PDB file of C-alpha atoms in Angstrom:
ATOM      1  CA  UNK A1080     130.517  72.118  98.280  1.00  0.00           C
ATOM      2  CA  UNK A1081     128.135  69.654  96.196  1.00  0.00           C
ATOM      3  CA  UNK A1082     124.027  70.763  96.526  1.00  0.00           C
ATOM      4  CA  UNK A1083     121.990  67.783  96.292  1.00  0.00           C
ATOM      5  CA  UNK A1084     119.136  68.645  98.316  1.00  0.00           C
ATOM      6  CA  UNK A1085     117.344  71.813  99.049  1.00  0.00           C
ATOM      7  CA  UNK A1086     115.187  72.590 101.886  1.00  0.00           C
ATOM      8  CA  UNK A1087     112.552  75.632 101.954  1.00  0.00           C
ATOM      9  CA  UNK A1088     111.415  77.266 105.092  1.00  0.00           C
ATOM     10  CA  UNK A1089     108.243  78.820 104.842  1.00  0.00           C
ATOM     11  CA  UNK A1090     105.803  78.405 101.683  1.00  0.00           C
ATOM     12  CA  UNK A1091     104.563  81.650 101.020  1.00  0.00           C
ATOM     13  CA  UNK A1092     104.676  83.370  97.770  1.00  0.00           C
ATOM     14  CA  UNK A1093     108.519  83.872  97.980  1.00  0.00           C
ATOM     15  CA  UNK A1094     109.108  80.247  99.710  1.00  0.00           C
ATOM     16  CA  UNK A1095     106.816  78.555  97.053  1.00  0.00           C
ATOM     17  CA  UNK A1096     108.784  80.512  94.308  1.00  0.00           C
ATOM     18  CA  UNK A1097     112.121  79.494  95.235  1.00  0.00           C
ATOM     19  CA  UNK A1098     111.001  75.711  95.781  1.00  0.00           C
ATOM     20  CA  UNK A1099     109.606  75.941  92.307  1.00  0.00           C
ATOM     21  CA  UNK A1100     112.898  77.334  90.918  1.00  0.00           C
ATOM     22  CA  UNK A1101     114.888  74.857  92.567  1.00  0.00           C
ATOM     23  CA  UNK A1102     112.869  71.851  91.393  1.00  0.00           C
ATOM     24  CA  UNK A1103     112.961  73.184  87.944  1.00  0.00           C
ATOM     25  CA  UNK A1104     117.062  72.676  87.542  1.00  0.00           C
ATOM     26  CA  UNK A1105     116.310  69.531  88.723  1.00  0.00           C
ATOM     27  CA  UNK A1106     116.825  69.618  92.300  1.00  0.00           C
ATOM     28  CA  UNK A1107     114.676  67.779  95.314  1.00  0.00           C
ATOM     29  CA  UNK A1108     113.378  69.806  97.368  1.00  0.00           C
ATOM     30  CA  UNK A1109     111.432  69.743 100.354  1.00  0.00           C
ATOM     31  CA  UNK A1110     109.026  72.290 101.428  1.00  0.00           C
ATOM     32  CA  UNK A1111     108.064  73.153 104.600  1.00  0.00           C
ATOM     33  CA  UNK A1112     105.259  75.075 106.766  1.00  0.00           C
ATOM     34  CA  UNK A1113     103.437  74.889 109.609  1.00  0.00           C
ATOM     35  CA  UNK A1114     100.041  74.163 108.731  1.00  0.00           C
ATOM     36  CA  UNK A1115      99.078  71.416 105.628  1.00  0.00           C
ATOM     37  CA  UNK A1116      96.641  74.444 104.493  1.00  0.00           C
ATOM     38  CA  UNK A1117      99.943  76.476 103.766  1.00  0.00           C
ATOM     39  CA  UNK A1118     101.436  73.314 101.837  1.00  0.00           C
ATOM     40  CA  UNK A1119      98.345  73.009  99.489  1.00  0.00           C
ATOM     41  CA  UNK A1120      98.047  76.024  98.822  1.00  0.00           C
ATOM     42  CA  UNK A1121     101.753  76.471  97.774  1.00  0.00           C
ATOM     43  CA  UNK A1122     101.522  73.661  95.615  1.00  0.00           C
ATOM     44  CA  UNK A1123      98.503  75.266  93.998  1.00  0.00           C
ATOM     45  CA  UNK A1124     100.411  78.134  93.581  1.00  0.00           C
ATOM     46  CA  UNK A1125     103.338  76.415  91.840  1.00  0.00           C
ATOM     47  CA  UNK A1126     100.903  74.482  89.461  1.00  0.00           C
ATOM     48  CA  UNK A1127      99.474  78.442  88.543  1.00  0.00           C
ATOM     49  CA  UNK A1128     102.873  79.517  87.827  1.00  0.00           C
ATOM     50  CA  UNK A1129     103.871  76.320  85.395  1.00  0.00           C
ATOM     51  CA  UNK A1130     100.826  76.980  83.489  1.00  0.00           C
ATOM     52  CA  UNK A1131     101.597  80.053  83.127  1.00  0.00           C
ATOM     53  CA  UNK A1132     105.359  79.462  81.678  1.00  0.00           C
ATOM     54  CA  UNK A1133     104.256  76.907  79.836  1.00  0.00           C
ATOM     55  CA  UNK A1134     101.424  78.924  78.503  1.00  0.00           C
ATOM     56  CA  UNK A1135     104.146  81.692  77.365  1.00  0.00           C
ATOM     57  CA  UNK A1136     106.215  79.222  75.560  1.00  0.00           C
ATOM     58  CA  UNK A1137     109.150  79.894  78.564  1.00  0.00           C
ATOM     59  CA  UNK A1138     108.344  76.060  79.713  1.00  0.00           C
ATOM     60  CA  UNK A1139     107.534  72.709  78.278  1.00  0.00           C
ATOM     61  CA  UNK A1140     104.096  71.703  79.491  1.00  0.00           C
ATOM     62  CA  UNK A1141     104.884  68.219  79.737  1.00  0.00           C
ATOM     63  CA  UNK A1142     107.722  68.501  82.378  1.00  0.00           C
ATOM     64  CA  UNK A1143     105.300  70.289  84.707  1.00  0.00           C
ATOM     65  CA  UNK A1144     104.596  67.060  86.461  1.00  0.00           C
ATOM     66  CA  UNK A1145     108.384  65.958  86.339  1.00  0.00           C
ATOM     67  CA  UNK A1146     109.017  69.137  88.447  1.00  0.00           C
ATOM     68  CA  UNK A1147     106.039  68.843  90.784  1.00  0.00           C
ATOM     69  CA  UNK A1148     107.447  65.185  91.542  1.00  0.00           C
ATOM     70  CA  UNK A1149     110.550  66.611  92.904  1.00  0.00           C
ATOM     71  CA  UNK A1150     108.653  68.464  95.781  1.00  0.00           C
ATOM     72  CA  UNK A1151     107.372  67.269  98.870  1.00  0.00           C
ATOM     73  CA  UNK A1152     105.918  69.025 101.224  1.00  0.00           C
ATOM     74  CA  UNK A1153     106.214  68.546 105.287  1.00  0.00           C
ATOM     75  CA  UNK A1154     104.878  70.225 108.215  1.00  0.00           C
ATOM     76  CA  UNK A1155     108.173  69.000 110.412  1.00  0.00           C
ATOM     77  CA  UNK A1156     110.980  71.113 110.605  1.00  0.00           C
ATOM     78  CA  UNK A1157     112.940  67.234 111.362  1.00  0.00           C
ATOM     79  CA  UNK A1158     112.444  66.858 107.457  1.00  0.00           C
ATOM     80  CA  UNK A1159     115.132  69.184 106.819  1.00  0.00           C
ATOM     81  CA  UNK A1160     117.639  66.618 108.451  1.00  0.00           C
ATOM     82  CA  UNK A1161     118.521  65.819 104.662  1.00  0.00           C
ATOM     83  CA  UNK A1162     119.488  68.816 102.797  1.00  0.00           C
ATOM     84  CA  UNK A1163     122.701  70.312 102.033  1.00  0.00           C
ATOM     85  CA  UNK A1164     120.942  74.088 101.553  1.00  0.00           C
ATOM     86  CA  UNK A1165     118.283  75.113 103.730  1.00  0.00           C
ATOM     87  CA  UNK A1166     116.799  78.211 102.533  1.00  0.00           C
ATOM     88  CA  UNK A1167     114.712  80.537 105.003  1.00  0.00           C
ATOM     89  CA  UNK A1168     111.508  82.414 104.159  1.00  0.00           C
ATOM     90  CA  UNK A1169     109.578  83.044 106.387  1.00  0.00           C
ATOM     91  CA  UNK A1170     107.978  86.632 108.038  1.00  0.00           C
ATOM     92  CA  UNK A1171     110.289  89.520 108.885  1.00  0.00           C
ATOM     93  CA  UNK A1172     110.626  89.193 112.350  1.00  0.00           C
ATOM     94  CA  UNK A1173     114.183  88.196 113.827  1.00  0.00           C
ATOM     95  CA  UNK A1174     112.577  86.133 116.779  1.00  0.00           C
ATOM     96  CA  UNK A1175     111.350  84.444 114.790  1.00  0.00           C
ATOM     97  CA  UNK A1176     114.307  83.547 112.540  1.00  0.00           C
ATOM     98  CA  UNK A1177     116.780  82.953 114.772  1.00  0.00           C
ATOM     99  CA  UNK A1178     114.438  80.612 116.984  1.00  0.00           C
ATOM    100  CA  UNK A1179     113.869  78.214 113.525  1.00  0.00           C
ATOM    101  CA  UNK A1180     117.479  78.634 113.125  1.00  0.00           C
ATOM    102  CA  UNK A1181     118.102  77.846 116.456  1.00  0.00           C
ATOM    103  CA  UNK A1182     116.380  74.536 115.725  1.00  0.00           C
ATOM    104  CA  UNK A1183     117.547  73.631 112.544  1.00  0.00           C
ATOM    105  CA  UNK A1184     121.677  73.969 113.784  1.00  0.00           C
ATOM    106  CA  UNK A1185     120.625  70.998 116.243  1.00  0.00           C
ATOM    107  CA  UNK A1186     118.724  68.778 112.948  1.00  0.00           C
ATOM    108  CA  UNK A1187     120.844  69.447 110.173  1.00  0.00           C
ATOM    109  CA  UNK A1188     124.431  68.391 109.805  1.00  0.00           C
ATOM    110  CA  UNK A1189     127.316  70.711 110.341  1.00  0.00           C
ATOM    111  CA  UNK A1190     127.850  70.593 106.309  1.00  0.00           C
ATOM    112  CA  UNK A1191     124.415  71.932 105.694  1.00  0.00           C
ATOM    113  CA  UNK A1192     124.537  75.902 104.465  1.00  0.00           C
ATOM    114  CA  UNK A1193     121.882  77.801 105.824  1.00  0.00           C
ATOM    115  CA  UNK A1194     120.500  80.960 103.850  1.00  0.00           C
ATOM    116  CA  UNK A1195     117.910  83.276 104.857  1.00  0.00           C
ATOM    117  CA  UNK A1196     115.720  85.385 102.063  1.00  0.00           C
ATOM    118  CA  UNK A1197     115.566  88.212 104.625  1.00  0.00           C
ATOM    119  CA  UNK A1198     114.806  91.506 102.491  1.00  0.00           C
ATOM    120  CA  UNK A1199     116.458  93.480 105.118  1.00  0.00           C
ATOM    121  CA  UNK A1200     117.824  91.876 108.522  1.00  0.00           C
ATOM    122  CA  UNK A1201     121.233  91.476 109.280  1.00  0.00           C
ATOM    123  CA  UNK A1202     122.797  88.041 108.774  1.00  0.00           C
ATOM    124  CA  UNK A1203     124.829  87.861 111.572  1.00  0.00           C
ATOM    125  CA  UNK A1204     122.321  88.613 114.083  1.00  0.00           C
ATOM    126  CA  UNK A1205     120.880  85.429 112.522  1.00  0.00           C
ATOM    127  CA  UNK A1206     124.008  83.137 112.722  1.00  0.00           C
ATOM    128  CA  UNK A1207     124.581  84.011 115.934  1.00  0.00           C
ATOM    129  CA  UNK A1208     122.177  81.754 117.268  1.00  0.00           C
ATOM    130  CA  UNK A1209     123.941  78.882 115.600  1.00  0.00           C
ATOM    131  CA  UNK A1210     127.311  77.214 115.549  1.00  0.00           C
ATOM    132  CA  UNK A1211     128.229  77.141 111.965  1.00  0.00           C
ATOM    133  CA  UNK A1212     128.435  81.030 111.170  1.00  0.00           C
ATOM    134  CA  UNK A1213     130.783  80.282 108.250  1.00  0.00           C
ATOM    135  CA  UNK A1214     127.998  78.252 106.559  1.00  0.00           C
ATOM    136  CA  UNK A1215     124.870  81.068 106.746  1.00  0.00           C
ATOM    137  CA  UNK A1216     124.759  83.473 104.332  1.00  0.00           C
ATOM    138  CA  UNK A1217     122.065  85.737 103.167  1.00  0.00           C
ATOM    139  CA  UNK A1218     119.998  84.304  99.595  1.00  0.00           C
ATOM    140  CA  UNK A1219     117.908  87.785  99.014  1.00  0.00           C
ATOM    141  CA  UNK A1220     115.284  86.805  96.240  1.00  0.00           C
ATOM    142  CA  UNK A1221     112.716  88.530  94.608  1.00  0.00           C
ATOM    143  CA  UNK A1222     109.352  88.564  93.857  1.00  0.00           C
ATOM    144  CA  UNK A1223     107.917  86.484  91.717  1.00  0.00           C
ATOM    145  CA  UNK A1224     111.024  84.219  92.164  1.00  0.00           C
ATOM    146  CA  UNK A1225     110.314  82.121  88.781  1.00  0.00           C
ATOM    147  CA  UNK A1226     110.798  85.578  87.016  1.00  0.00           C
ATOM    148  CA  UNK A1227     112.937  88.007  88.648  1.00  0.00           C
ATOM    149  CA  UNK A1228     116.369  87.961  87.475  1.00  0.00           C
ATOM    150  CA  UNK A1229     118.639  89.198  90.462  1.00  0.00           C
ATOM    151  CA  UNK A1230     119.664  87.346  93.515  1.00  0.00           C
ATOM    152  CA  UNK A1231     121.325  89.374  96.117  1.00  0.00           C
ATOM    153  CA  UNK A1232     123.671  87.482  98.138  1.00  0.00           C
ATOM    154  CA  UNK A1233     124.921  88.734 101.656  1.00  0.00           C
ATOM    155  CA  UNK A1234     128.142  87.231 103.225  1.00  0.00           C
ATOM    156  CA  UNK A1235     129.081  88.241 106.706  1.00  0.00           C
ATOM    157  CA  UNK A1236     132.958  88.467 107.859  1.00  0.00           C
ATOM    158  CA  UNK A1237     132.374  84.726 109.476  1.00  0.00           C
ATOM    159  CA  UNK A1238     130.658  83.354 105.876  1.00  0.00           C
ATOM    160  CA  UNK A1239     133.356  80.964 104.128  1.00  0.00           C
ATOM    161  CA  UNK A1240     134.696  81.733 100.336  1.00  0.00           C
ATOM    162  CA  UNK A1241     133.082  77.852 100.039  1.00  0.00           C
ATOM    163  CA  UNK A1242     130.047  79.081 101.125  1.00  0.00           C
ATOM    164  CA  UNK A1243     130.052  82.252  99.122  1.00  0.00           C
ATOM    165  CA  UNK A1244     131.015  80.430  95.952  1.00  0.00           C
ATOM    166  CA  UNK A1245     128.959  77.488  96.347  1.00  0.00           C
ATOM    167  CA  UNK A1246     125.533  80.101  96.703  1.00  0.00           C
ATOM    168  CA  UNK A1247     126.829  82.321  93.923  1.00  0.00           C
ATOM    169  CA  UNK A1248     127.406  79.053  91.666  1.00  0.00           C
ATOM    170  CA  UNK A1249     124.041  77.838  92.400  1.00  0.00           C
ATOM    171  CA  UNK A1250     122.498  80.971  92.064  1.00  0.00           C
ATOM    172  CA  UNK A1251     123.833  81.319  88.321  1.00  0.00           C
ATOM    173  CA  UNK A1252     122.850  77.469  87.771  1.00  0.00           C
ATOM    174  CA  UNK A1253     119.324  78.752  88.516  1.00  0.00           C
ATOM    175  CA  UNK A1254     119.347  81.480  85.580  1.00  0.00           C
ATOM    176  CA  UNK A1255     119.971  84.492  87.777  1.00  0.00           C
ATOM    177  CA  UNK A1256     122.005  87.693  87.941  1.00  0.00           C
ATOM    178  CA  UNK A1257     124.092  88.278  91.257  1.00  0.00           C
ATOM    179  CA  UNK A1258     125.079  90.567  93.197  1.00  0.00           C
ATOM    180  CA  UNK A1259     127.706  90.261  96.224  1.00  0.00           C
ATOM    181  CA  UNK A1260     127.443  93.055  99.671  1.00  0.00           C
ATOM    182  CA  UNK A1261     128.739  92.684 102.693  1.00  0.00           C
ATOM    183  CA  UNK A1262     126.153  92.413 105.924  1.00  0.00           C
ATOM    184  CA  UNK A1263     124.341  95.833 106.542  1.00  0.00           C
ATOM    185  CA  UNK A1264     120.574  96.235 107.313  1.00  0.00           C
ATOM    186  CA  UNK A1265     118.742  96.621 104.170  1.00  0.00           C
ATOM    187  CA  UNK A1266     121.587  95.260 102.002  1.00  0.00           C
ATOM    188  CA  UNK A1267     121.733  96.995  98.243  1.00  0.00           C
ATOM    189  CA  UNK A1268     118.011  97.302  96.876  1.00  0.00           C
ATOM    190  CA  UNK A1269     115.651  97.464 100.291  1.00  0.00           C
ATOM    191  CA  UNK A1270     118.075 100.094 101.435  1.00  0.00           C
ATOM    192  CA  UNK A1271     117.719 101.849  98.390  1.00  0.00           C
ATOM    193  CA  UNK A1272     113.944 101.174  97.776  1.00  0.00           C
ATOM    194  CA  UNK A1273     112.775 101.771 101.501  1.00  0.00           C
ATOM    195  CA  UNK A1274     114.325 105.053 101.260  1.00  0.00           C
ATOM    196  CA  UNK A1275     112.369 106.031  98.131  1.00  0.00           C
ATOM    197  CA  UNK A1276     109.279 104.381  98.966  1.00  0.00           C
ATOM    198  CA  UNK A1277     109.325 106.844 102.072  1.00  0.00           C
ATOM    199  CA  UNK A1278     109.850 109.706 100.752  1.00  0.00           C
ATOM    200  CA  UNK A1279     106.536 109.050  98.035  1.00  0.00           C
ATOM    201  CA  UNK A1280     104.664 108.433 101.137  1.00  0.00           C
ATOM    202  CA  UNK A1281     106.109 112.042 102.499  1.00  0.00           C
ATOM    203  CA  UNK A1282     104.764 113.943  99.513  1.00  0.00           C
ATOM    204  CA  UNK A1283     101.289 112.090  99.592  1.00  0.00           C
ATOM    205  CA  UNK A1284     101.173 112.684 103.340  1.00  0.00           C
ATOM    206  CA  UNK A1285     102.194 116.365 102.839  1.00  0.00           C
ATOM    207  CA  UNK A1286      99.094 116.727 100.643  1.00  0.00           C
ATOM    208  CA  UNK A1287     101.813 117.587  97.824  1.00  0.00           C
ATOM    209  CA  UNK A1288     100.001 114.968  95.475  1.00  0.00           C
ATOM    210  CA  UNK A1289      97.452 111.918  95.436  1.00  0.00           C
ATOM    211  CA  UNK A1290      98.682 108.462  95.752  1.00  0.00           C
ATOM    212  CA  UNK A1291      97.703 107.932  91.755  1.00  0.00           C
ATOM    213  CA  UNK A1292      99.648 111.212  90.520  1.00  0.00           C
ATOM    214  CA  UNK A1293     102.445 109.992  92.610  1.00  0.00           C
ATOM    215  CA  UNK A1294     102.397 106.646  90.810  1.00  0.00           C
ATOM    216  CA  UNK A1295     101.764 107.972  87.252  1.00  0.00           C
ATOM    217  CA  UNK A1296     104.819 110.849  87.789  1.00  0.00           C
ATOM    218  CA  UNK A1297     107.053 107.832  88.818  1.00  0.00           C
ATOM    219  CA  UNK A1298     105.709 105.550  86.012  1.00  0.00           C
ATOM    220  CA  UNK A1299     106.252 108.119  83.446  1.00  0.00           C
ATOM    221  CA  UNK A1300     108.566 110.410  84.369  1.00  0.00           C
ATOM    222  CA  UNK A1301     110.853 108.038  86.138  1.00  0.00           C
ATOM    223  CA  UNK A1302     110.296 105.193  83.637  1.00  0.00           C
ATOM    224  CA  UNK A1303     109.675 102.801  86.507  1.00  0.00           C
ATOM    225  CA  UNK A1304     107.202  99.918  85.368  1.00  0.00           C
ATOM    226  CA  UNK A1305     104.960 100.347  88.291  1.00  0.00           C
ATOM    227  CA  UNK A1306     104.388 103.293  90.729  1.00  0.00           C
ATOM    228  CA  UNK A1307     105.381 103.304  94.969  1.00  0.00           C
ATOM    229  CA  UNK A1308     102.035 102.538  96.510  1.00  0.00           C
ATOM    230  CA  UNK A1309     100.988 100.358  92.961  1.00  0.00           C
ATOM    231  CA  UNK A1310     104.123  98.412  93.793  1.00  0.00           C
ATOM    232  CA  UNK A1311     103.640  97.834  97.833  1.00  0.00           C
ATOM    233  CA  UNK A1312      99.899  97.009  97.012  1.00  0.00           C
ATOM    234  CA  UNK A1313     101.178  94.669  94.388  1.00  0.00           C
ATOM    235  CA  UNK A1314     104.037  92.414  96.881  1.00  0.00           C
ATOM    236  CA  UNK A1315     102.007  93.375  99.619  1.00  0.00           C
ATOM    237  CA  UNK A1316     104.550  94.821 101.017  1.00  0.00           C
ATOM    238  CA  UNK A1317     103.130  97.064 103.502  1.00  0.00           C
ATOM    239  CA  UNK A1318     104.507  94.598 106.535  1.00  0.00           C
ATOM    240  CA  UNK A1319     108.138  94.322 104.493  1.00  0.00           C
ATOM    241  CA  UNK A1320     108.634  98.021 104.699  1.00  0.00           C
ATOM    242  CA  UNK A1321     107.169  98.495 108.069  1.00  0.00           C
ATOM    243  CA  UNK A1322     109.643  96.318 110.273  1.00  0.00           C
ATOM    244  CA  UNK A1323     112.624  97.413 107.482  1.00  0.00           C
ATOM    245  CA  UNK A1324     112.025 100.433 108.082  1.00  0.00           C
ATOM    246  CA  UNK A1325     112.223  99.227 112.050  1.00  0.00           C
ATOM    247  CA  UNK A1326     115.078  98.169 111.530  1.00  0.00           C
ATOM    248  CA  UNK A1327     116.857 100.536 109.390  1.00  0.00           C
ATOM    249  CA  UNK A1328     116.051 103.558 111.482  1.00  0.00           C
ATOM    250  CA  UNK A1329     117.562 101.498 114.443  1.00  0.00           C
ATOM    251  CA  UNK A1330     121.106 101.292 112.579  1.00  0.00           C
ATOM    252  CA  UNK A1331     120.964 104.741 109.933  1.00  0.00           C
ATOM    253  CA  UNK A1332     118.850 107.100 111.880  1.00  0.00           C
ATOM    254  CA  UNK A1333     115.781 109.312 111.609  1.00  0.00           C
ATOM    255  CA  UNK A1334     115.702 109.359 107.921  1.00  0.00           C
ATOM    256  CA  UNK A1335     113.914 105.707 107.963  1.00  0.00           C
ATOM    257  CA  UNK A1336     111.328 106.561 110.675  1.00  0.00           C
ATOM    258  CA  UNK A1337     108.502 104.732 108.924  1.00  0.00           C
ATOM    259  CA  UNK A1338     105.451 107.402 107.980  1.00  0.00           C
ATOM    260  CA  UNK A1339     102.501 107.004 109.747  1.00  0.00           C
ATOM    261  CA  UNK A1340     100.156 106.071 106.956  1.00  0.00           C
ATOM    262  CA  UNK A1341     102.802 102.939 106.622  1.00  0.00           C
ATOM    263  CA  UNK A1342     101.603 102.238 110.774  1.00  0.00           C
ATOM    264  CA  UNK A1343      98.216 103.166 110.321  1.00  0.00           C
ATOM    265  CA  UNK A1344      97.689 100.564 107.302  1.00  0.00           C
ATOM    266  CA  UNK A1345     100.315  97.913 108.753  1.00  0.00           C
ATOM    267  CA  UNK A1346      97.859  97.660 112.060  1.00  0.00           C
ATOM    268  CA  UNK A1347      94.738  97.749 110.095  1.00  0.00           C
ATOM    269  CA  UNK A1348      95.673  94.972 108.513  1.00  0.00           C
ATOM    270  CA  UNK A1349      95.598  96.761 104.935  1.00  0.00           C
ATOM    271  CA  UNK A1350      98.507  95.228 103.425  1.00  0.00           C
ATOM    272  CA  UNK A1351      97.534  95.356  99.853  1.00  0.00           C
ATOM    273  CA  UNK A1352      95.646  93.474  97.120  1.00  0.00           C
ATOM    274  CA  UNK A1353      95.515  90.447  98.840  1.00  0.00           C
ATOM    275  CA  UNK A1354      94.160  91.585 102.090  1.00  0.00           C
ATOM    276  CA  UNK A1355      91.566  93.505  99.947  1.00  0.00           C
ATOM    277  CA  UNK A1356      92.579  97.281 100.216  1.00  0.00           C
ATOM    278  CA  UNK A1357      96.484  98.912 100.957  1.00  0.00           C
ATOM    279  CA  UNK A1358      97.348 102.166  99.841  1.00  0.00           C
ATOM    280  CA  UNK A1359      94.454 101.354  97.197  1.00  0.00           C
ATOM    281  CA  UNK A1360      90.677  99.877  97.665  1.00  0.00           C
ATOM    282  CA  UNK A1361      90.516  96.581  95.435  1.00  0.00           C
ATOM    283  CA  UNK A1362      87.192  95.262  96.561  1.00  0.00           C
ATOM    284  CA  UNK A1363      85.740  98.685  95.206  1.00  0.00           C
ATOM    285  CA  UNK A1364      87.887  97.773  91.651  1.00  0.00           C
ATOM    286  CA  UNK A1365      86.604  94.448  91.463  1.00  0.00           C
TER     287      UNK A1365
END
């Protein structure tokens, strides 16, 4: 199948990233959010990024406003009606997902592939809400999109080959690395990393170590290029891993119970550097 169009859900860091990606091979895309506030401010953030490239030679300065002509932004989930790939990003929460997919099944056409950039929740749980199972696949991207190389794609035993090779294709056209799993809760990496990331949070809630000799042993011993809690702070991933790890100690058992310092910052709302303080205190840093 032929991709002319491309249609974001959600224009958070990760939805704004993969808009910008998209529009920079040359596709239209259309972004879309609730609230005008959330469209501004994801433009702003693709401008930031540009600059950025283009200030590290990895993008010519004068396309910038080629690519930013290729986006438009919408508040109306209706403006998806167009596009041949709608991509999903928005929070982890499968009520959530499946009611927007719910919704776009009835808008879009029955050739339009859905995607979702879930980190963690299973595909199929998603498709079921629609009637075009062998057109949703999962389109795992990571953070910043513009940067990271991999793209984990997740079929499920209803996704067509057409829709498999069509993603993997367009994922390559984009610049980016693959990788092909079948549907399980957490996939490849969040598996992996929500099962390390827990047991970091053991030892520093065991006393066995502070959350900065944690990070520095990992850093230099491990050769990883940032620490556990450095890293959550970082994506603000403190919600991510609390409803994966939900999730994943629904379907593999007690080994993902999430820690309580993981609950006790997820409900106060200390997420990371953006909210101000996670695992670390940034407003004390700064």
């Amino acid at each position: 199948m032929e991709i002319d169009r491309i249609c974001v859900v959600g224009a958070g860091t990760m939805g704004h990233g993969i808009a910008q990606v998209s529009a920079m091979h040359g596709y239209p895309v259309t972004m879309i959010d609730v609230k005008q506030e959330f469209i501004d401010r994801a433009f702003n953030g693709i401008k930031f990024s540009l600059n950025k490239l283009a200030e590290k030679g990895k993008f010519e300065s004068d396309k910038i406003e080629e690519v930013l002509s290729r986006i438009e932004g919408s508040t109306d989930l209706n403006s998806a009606r167009d596009a041949s790939l709608v991509i999903e990003s928005v929070p982890e929460d499968m009520k959530l997902k499946q009611d927007i997919f719910s919704k776009l099944d009835k808008i879009c056409p029955p050739e339009t592939i859905f995607a979702s950039n879930t980190s963690a929740l299973s595909i199929t749980e998603m498709a079921s809400v629609t009637d075009r199972k062998e057109k949703f696949i999962g389109m795992h991207w990571f953070n910043p999109p513009p940067i990271m190389k991999l793209i984990e794609i997740v079929k499920t035993i209803d996704t067509s080959e057409d829709t498999l090779n069509t993603i993997i294709e367009l994922s390559k056209e984009f610049g980016k690395e693959v990788v092909v799993c079948n549907d399980s809760v957490g996939f490849i990496t969040s598996r992996a990393l929500q099962a390390f990331v827990t047991e970091c949070i053991r030892i520093l809630e065991e006393g066995v170590a502070t959350a900065e000799d944690i990070d520095k042993a990992i850093k230099l011993g491990l050769n990883h290029p940032m620490g556990p809690f450095e890293l959550l702070d970082f994506t603000n991933g403190i919600p991510v891993i609390f409803h994966a790890g939900e999730e994943m100690r629904k379907v593999y058992g007690d080994r993902f119970t999430v820690p309580q310092t993981v609950r006790m910052l997820y409900y106060s709302g200390r997420h990371g550097r953006k909210s101000g303080r996670g695992f670390y205190d940034y407003s004390r840093k700064e």
